[in-house]
Coordinates of C-alpha atoms and ligand atoms in Angstrom, one line a residue:
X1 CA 11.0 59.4 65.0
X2 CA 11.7 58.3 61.7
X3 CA 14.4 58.3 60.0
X4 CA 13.4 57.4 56.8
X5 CA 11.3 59.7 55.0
X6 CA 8.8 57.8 52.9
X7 CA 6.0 60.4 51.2
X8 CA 2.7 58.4 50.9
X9 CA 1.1 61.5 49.3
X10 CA 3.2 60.9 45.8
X11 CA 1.3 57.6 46.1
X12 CA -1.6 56.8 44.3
X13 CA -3.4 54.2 46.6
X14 CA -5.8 54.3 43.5
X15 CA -3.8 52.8 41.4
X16 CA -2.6 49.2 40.6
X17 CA -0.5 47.3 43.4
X18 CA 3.1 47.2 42.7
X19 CA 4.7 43.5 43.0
X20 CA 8.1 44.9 44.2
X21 CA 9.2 45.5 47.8
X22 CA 9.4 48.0 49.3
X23 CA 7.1 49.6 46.9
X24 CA 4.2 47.2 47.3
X25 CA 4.0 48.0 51.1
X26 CA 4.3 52.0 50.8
X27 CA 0.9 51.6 48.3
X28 CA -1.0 49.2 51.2
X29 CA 0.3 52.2 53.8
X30 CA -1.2 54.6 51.7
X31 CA -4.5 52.3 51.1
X32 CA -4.5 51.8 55.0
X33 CA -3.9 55.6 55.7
X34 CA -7.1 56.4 53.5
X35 CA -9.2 53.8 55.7
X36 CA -7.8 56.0 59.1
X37 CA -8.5 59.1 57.9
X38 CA -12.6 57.8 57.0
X39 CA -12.6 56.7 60.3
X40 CA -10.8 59.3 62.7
X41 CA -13.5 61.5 60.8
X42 CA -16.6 59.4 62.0
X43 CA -15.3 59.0 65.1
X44 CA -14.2 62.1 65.6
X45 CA -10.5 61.1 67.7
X46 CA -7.7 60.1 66.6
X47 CA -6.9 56.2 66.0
X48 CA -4.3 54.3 68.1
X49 CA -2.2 51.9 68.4
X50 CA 0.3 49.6 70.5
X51 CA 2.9 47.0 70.4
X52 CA 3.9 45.0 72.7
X53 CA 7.0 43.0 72.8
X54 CA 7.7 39.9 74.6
X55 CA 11.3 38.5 74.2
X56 CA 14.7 39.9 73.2
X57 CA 16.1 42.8 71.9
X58 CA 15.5 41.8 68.1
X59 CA 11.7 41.3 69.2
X60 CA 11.6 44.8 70.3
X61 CA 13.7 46.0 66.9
X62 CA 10.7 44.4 64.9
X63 CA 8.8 46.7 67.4
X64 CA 10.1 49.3 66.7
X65 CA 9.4 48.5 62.7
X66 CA 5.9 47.7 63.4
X67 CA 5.3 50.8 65.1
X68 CA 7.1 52.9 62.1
X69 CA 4.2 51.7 59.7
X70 CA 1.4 52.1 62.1
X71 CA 2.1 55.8 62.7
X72 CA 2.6 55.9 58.9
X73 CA -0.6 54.7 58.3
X74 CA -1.8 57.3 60.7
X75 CA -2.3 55.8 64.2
X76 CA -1.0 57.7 67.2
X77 CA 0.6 55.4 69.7
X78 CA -0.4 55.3 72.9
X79 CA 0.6 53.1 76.7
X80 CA -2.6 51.1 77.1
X81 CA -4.5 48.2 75.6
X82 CA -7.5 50.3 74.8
X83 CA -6.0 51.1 71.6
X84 CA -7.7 50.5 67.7
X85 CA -4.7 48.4 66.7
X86 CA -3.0 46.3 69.4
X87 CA 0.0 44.0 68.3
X88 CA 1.6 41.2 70.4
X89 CA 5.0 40.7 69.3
X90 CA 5.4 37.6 70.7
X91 CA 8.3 35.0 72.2
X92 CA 8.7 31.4 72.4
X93 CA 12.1 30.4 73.4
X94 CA 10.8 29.3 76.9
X95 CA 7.1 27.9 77.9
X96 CA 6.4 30.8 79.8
X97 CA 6.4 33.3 77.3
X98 CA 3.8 31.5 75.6
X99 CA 1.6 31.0 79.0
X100 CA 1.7 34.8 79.3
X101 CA 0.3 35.8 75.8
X102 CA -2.5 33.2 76.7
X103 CA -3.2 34.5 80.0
X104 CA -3.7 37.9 78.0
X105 CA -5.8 37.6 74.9
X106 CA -8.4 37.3 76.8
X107 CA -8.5 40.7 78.4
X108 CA -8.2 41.8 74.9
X109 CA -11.0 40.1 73.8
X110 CA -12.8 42.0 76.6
X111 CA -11.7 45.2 75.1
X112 CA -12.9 44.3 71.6
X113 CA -16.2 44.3 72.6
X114 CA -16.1 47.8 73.6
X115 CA -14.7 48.9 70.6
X116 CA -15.9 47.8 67.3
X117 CA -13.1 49.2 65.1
X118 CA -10.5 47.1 67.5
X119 CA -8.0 45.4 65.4
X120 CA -6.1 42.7 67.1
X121 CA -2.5 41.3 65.4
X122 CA -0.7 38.7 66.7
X123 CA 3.5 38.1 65.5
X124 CA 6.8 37.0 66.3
X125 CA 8.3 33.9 67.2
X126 CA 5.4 31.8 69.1
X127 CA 3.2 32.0 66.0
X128 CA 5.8 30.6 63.7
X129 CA 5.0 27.4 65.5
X130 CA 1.6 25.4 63.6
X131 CA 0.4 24.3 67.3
X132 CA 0.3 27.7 68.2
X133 CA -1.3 29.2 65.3
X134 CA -4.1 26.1 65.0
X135 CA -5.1 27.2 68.7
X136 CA -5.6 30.7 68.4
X137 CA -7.3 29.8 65.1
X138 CA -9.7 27.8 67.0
X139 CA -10.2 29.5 70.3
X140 CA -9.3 32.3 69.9
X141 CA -11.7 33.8 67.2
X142 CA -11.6 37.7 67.7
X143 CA -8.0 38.2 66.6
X144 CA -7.8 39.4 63.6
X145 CA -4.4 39.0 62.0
X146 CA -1.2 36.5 62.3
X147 CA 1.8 36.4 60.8
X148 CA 5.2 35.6 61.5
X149 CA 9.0 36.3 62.2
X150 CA 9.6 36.6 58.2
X151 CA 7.3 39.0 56.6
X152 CA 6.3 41.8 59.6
X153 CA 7.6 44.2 56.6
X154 CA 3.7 43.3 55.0
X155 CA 2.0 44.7 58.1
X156 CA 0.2 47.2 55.9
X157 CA -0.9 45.0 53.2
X158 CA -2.2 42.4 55.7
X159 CA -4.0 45.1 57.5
X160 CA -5.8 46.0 54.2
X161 CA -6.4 42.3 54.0
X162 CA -8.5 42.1 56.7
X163 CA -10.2 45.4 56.0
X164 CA -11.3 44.2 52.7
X165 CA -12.0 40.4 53.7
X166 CA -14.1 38.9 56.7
X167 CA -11.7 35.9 58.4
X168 CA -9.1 36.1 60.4
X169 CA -5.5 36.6 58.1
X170 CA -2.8 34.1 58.8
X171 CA 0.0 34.6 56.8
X172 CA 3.4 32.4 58.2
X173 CA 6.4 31.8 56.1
X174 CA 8.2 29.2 57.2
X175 CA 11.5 30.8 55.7
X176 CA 12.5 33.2 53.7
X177 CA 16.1 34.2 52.5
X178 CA 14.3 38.1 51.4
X179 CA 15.5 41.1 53.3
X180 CA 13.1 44.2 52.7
X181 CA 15.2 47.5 53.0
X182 CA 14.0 51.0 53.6
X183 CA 10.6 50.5 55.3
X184 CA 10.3 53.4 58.1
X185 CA 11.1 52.4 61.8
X186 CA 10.1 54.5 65.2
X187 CA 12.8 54.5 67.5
X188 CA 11.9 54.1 71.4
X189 CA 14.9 56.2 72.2
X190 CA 16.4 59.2 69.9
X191 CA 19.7 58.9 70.9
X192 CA 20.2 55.3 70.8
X193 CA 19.0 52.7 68.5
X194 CA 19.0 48.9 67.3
X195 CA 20.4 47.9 63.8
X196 CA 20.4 44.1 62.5
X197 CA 23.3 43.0 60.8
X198 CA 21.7 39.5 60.1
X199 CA 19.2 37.4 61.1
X200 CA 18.0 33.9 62.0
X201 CA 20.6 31.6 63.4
X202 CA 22.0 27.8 62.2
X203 CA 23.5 26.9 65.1
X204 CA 20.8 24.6 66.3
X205 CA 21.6 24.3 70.1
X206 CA 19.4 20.8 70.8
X207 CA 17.2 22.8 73.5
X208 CA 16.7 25.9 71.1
X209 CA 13.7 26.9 69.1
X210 CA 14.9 29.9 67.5
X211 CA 16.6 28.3 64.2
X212 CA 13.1 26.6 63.8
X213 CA 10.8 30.0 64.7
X214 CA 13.7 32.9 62.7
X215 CA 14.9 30.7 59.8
X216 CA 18.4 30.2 57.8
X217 CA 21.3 33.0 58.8
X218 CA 21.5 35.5 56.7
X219 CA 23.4 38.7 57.2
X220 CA 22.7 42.5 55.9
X221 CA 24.9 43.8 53.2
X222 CA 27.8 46.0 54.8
X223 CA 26.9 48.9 52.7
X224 CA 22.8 48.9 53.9
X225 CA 24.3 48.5 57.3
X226 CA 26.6 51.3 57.4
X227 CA 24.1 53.4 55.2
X228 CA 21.6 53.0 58.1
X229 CA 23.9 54.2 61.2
X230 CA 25.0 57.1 59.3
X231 CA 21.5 57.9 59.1
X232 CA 20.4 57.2 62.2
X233 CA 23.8 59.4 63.8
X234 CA 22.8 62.5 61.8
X235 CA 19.2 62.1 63.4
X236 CA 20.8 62.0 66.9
X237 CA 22.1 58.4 67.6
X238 CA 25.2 58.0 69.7
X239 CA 25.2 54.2 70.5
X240 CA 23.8 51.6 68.4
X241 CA 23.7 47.6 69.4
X242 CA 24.3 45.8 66.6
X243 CA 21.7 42.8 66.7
X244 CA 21.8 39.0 65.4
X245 CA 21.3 35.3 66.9
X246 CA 25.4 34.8 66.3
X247 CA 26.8 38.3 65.2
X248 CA 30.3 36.3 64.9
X249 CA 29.0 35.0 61.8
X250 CA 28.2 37.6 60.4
X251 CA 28.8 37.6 56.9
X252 CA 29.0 34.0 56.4
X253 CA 26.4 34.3 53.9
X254 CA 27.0 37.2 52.2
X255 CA 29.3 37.2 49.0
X256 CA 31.6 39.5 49.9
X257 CA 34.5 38.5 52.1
X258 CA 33.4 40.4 54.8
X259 CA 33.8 39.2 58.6
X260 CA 32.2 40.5 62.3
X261 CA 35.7 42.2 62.7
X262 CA 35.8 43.8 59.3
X263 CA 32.0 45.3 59.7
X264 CA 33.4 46.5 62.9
X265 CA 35.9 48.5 61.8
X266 CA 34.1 50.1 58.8
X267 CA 31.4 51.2 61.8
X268 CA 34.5 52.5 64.0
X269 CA 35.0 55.0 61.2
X270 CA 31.5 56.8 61.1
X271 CA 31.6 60.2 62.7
X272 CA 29.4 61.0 65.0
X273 CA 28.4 57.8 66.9
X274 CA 30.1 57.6 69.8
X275 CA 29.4 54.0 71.3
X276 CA 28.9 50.7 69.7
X277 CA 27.6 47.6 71.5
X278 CA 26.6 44.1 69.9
X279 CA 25.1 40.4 70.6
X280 CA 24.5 37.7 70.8
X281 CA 28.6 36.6 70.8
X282 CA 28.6 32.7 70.0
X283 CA 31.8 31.4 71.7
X284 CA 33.1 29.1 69.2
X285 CA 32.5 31.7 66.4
X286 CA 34.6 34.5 68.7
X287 CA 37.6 35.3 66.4
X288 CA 41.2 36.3 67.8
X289 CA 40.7 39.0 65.5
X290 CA 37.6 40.1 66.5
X291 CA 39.3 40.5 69.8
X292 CA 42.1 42.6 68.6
X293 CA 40.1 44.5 67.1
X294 CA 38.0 45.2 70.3
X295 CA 41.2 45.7 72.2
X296 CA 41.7 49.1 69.5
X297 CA 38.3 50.6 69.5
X298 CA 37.6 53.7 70.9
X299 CA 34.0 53.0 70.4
X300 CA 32.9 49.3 71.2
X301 CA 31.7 49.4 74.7
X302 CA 34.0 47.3 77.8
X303 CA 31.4 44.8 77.8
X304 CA 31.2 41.2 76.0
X305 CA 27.5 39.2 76.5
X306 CA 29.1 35.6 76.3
X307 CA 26.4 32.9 76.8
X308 CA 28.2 29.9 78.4
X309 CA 25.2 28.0 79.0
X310 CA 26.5 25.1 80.7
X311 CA 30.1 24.2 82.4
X312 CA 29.8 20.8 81.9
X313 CA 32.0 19.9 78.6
X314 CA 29.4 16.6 78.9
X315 CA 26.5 18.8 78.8
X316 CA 28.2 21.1 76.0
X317 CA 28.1 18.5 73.9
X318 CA 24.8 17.3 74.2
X319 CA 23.4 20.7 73.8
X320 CA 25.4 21.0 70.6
X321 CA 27.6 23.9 71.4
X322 CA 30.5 22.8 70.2
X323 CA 33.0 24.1 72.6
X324 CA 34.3 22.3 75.9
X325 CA 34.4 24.3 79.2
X326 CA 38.0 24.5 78.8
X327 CA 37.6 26.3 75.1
X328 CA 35.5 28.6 76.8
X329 CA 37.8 29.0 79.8
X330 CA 40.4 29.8 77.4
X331 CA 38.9 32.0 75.2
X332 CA 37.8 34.1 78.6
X333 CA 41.1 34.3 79.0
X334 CA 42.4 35.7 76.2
X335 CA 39.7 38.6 76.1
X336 CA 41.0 38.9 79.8
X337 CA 44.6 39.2 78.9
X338 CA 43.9 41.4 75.8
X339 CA 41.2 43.7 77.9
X340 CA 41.9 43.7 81.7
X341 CA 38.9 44.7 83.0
X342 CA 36.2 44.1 80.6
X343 CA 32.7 43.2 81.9
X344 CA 31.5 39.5 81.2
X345 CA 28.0 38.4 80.7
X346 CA 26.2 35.7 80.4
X347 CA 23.3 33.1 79.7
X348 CA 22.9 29.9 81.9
X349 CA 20.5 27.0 81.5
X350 CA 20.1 24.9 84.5
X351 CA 18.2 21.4 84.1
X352 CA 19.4 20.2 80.9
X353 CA 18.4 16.8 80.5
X354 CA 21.0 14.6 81.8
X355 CA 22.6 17.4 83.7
X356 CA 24.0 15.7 87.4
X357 CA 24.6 17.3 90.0
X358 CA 28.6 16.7 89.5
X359 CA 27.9 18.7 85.7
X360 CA 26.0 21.4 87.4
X361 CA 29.3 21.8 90.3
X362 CA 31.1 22.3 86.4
X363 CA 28.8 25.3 85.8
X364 CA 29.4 26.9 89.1
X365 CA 33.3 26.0 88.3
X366 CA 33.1 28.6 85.4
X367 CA 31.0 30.8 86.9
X368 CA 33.9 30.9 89.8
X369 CA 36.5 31.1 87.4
X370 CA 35.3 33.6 85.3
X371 CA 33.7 35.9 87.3
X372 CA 30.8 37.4 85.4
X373 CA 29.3 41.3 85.8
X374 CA 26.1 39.6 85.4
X375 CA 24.3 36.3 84.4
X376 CA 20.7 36.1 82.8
X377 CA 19.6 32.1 84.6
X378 CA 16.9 30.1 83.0
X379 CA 15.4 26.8 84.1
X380 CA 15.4 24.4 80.9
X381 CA 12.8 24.6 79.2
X382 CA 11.2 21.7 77.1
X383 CA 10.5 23.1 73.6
X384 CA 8.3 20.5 71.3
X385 CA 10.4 20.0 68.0
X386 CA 14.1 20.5 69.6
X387 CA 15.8 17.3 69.9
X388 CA 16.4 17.9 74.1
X389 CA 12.6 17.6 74.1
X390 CA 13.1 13.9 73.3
X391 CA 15.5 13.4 75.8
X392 CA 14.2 11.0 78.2
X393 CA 16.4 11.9 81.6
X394 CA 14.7 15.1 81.9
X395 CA 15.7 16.5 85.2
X396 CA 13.2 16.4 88.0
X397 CA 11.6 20.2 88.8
X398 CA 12.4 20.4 92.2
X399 CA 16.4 19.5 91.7
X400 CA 16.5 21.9 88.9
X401 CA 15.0 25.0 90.5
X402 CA 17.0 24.0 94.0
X403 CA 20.2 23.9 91.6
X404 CA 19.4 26.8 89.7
X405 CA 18.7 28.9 93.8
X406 CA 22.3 27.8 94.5
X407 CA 24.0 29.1 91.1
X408 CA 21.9 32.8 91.6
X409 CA 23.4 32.9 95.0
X410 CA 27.0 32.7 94.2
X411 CA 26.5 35.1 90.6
X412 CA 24.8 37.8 92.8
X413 CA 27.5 37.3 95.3
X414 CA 30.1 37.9 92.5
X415 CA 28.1 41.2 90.9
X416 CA 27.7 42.8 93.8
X417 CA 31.8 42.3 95.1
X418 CA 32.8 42.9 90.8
X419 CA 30.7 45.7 90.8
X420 CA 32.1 47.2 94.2
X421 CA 35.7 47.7 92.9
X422 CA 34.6 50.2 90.3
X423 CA 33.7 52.4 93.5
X424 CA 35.3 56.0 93.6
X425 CA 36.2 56.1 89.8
X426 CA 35.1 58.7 87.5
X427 CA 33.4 57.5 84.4
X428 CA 31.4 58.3 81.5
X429 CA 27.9 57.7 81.3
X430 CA 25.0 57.7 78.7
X431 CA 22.0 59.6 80.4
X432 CA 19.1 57.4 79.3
X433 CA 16.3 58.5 81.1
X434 CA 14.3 59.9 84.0
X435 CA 14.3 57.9 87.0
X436 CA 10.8 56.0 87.7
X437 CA 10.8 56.2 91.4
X438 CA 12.4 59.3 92.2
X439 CA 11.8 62.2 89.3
X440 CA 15.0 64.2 90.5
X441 CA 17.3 61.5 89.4
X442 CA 18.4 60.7 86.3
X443 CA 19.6 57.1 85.3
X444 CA 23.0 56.7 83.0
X445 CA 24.5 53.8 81.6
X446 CA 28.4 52.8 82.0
X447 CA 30.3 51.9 79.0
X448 CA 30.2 48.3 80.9
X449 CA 26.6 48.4 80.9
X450 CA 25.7 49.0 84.5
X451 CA 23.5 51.9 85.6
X452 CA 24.2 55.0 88.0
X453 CA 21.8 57.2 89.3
X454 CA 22.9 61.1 90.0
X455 CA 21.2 64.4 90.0
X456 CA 20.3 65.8 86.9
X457 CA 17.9 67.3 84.5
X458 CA 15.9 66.1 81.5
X459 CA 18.1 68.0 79.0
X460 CA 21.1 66.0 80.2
X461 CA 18.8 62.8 78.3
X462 CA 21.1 61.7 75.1
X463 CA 24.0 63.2 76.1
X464 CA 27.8 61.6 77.1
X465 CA 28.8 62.9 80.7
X466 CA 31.5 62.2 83.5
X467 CA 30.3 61.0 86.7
X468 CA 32.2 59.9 90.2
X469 CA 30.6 56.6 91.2
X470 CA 30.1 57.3 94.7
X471 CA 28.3 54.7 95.9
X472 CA 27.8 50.9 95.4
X473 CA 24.3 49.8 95.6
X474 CA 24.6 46.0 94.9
X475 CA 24.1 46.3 91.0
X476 CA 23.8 50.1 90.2
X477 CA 25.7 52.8 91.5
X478 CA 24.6 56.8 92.6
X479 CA 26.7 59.2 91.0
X480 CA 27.4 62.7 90.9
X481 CA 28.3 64.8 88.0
X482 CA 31.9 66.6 87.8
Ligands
5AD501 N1 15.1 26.6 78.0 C1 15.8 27.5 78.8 N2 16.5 28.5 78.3 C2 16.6 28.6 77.0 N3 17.3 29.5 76.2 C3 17.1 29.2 75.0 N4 16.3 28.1 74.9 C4 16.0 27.7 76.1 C5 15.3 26.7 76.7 N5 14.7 25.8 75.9 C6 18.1 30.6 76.8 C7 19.6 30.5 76.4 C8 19.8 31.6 75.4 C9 18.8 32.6 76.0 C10 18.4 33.7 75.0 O1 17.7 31.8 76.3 O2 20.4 30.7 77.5 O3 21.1 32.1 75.4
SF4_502 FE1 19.5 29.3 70.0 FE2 22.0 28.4 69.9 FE3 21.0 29.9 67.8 FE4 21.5 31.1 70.2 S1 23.0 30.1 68.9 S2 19.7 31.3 68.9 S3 20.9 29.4 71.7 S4 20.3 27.9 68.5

C-alpha cells in the first residue's frame, strides 16, 4: 500500500542521473524496474522479494521503506527465502542478534545456488559496525550488497550498482545529518502505521551501541511529520506510533522551537486518526508538560513504555542514565497521580558490570513499587566499542541469568494480578488481525496495549469496537463484542 504516489513512467531512466534526492533514487527505480521487466520476460514469473527484520520497531519502519522501493521496482513480495531479492535488516544491540543472522546466511547461500538471478542485501544496525562488515566481506562472498542505517533511501541505486558492476557493494556511512523525504513505503498493516519523528539517539548509555550504529539525533520537521499522518489517515490509518531512540527530545535539533508536547498537540488536531502511541520515552527527558498534555488527549493511548533499566541509583550512574531510582520513582508518580490507571512498561538489563546482588534487590524494589503492565528483560550484553565493555567486574553468567529468573518471576506475577483487575470492563479495542491458532477468533488491541481475543469476522480488521473483557488469561484477555 502506498501512500505516496511516485510515477516512474514520466521518468526517463535513459537519461542523465539527477544529483538531488529524492530525484536521483526515483531514476535508479526506474533503471532497476527496466532490468525486472527483461527478466520476468526470460523467466517467464514474476520476480520477488523479502525483508526481514531483526530488531525494533524502527528496524521494521525501514522495512517497511525497503519494501516500498522493491515493489516499485517491480518485485512481488512474497513469505519465504526463495525469493530473487532477499534483504536482512539487521540488529545489533545484543550479541545474539548478530549470532542469528550468522547462523542464517548460510541457508541463503544454499538458496543462491539454485537461483542464479538471487540477490542477497544485507542492512541495518549490525553492519554499521567495520568488524561486522570485514567478516561478511571475507567469508561470506555470495552477498551481494551492504549498506547501513543512514542511506537505505539508495536501495535502488545500489541495486543498479551491483547490476552494472561485478563485486560485492558496500556502501556504510558512518553518519549523516540528511533526511530523504517522500520515497514510497509499504505498510504491513493498512490501518495502522509507523512514522519517525527523529532519528539516531545521543544519549550514550555506557552499555548501548545504538548512538555508535544510528548516528547524531536529529528530528523530522513538524510540517513533514504532520504532512505524512494526514496522508497516511486518508489512506485508512487510525493509530500511528510515533518512532525515535528518545522521542522526549524531539525537536532538540530542529530550529524551530518545537518540543515532544507541542508536536503532540499539533497531531491531536488531525481528523480522522483516532489513536496515537509513541517510544522510546527517556526518563530524564519526560517533561511535566508532556504529561499534561497526555493527561488531555483524547487520542494518545493509556500506555507509557518507560525503560528503567536498572534500580540501583549506583548502577544508574554508571550506565550513564542520568537519573537516580528516586527521580524515576518520582516521576512514576506524577504520571500516576495525573493518569490513575495508565499502563507502565518497561526495559530491564540485568548483569551490568558491577551490578551486586544488594543493586539488583534495588531493581526488584522499583519493579515492586511501580508495578509494571509489562517488562521486556535482557541479560547485559557486552557490546565491543561501549565503554561497559571495558569494565572489568563483569558479572559472572550464571549469577546474572539466576538474577535475571528471579526478576521474571515477580514481573509476571505482577502482569498477570495488574492485568486481572481490568476483568469485567467494557473497552475499546483495535481489531488487528485474524487469530493464528484458532481462525474464528479475532485478536484486538486495548488502548493499554494488551490483546483480547473474541468472535469476529475479517471485515471487523481496522476497525474501533467495544468489547466486555470476560476473561483473564494471564496476559491477554477473551472478549465478546456488545
Ligand atoms: N545488553 C542488554 N540489553 C541492552 N539493551 C540495550 N543495550 C543492551 C545491552 N548491551 C536493551 C535496553 C534497551 C533495549 C532496547 O535494549 O534495555 O532499552
Ligand atoms: Fe541506547 Fe540509551 Fe540511546 Fe536508548 S537512550 S538508544 S538505551 S543510548
Amino acid at each position: 500500500m502506498n501512500y505516496m504516489e511516485i510515477d516512474l513512467d514520466r521518468i526517463d531512466s535513459l537519461g542523465t542521473e539527477p544529483s538531488k534526492e529524492p530525484e536521483r533514487q526515483y531514476y535508479f527505480m526506474a533503471k532497476c524496474r527496466d532490468w525486472v521487466k527483461e527478466k520476468e520476460a526470460e523467466t517467464g514469473r514474476p520476480l520477488t522479494f523479502i525483508t526481514q527484520t531483526f530488531g525494533c520497531q524502527m528496524n521494521a519502519k525501514d522495512s517497511e521503506k525497503l519494501a516500498g522501493i522493491l515493489e516499485k521496482i517491480g518485485f512481488k513480495e512474497t513469505d519465504t527465502e526463495e525469493a530473487d531479492f532477499v534483504i536482512y535488516n539487521t540488529c545489533t544491540v545484543r550479541e545474539n542478534a548478530n549470532t542469528r543472522v550468522y547462523g542464517r546466511l548460510g541457508y541463503l547461500n544454499s538458496l543462491k545456488k539454485k537461483n542464479p538471478n538471487m540477490m542477497i542485501a544485507l542492512c541495518g544496525c549490525m553492519m554499521q559496525e567495520d568488524a561486522v562488515v570485514d567478516k561478511i566481506r571475507k567469508s561470506y562472498r555470495f552477498v551481494d550488497i551492504i549498506f547501513g542505517t543512514h542511506n537505505i533511501f539508495k536501495l535502488a541505486e545500489l541495486m543498479y550498482n551491483r547490476l552494472t558492476s561485478k563485486g560485492m557493494i558496500i556502501d556504510i556511512w558512518k553518519d549523516t545529518d540528511q533526511i530523504v523525504e517522500d520515497l514510497p513505503s509499504e505498510r504491513k498493516y493498512q490501518f495502522k502505521a509507523g512514522v519517525n519523528i527523529m532519528y539516531g539517539c545521543n544519549n550514550f548509555c555506557s552499555y548501548c551501541i545504538v548512538p555508535y550504529v544510528r548516528g547524531r539525533e536529529r528530528s523530522r520537521n513538524p510540517e513533514d511529520i504532520i504532512n505524512e499522518i494526514k496522508d497516511l489517515v486518508a489512506d485508512g490509518v487510525v493509530e500511528i506510533m510515533l518512532l525515535g531512540q528518545n522521542v522526549n527530545s524531539y525537536g532538540k535539533t530542529l530550529s524551530t522551537t518545537m518540543s515532544f508536547a507541542d508536536l503532540l498537540k499539533e497531531i491531536e488536531k488531525i481528523e480522522g486518526l483516532k489513536r496515537i502511541r509513541f517510544m522510546t520515552s527517556h526518563p530524564k527527558d519526560l517533561s511535566d508538560s508532556l504529561i499534561e498534555v497526555m493527561k488531555n488527549s483524547k487520542k494518545i493511548c493509556n500506555h507509557l513504555h518507560l525503560p528503567v533499566q536498572s534500580g540501583s541509583s549506583k548502577v544508574l550512574k554508571i550506565m550513564n542514565r542520568k537519573y537516580s531510582k528516586e527521580d524515576y520513582l518520582s516521576l512514576v508518580e506524577r504520571i500516576k497521580t495525573a493518569m490513575p490507571g495508565i499502563s507502565l512498561t518497561t526495559d530491564i538489563i540485568v548483569g551490568f558490570p558491577g551490578e551486586t546482588e544488594e543493586d539488583f534487590l534495588e531493581t526488584l524494589d522499583v519493579v515492586k513499587k511501580v508495578r509494571y503492565d509489562s517488562a521486556y528483560t535482557f541479560l547485559y550484553s557486552k557490546r565491543t566499542g561501549t565503554p561497559a565493555a571495558n569494565m572489568d567486574n563483569q558479572v559472572e553468567e550464571a549469577v546474572a541469568k539466576e538474577r535475571f529468573d528471579r526478576l521474571l518471576k515477580v514481573i509476571q506475577e505482577i502482569s498477570s494480578e495488574l492485568t486481572k483487575t481490568h476483568e469485567g470492563e467494557v473497552q475499546e479495542i483495535l481489531v488487528e488481525e485474524v487469530n493464528e491458532q484458532n481462525n474464528s477468533l479475532l485478536t484486538g488491541r486495548l488502548s493499554n496495549n494488551m490483546l483480547v481475543h473474541f468472535n469476529g469476522t475479517p471485515d471487523m480488521i481496522g476497525s474501533l469496537i467495544k468489547v466486555k473483557l470476560t476473561e483473564c488469561k494471564g496476559f491477554y484477555f477473551i472478549g465478546e463484542r456488545i
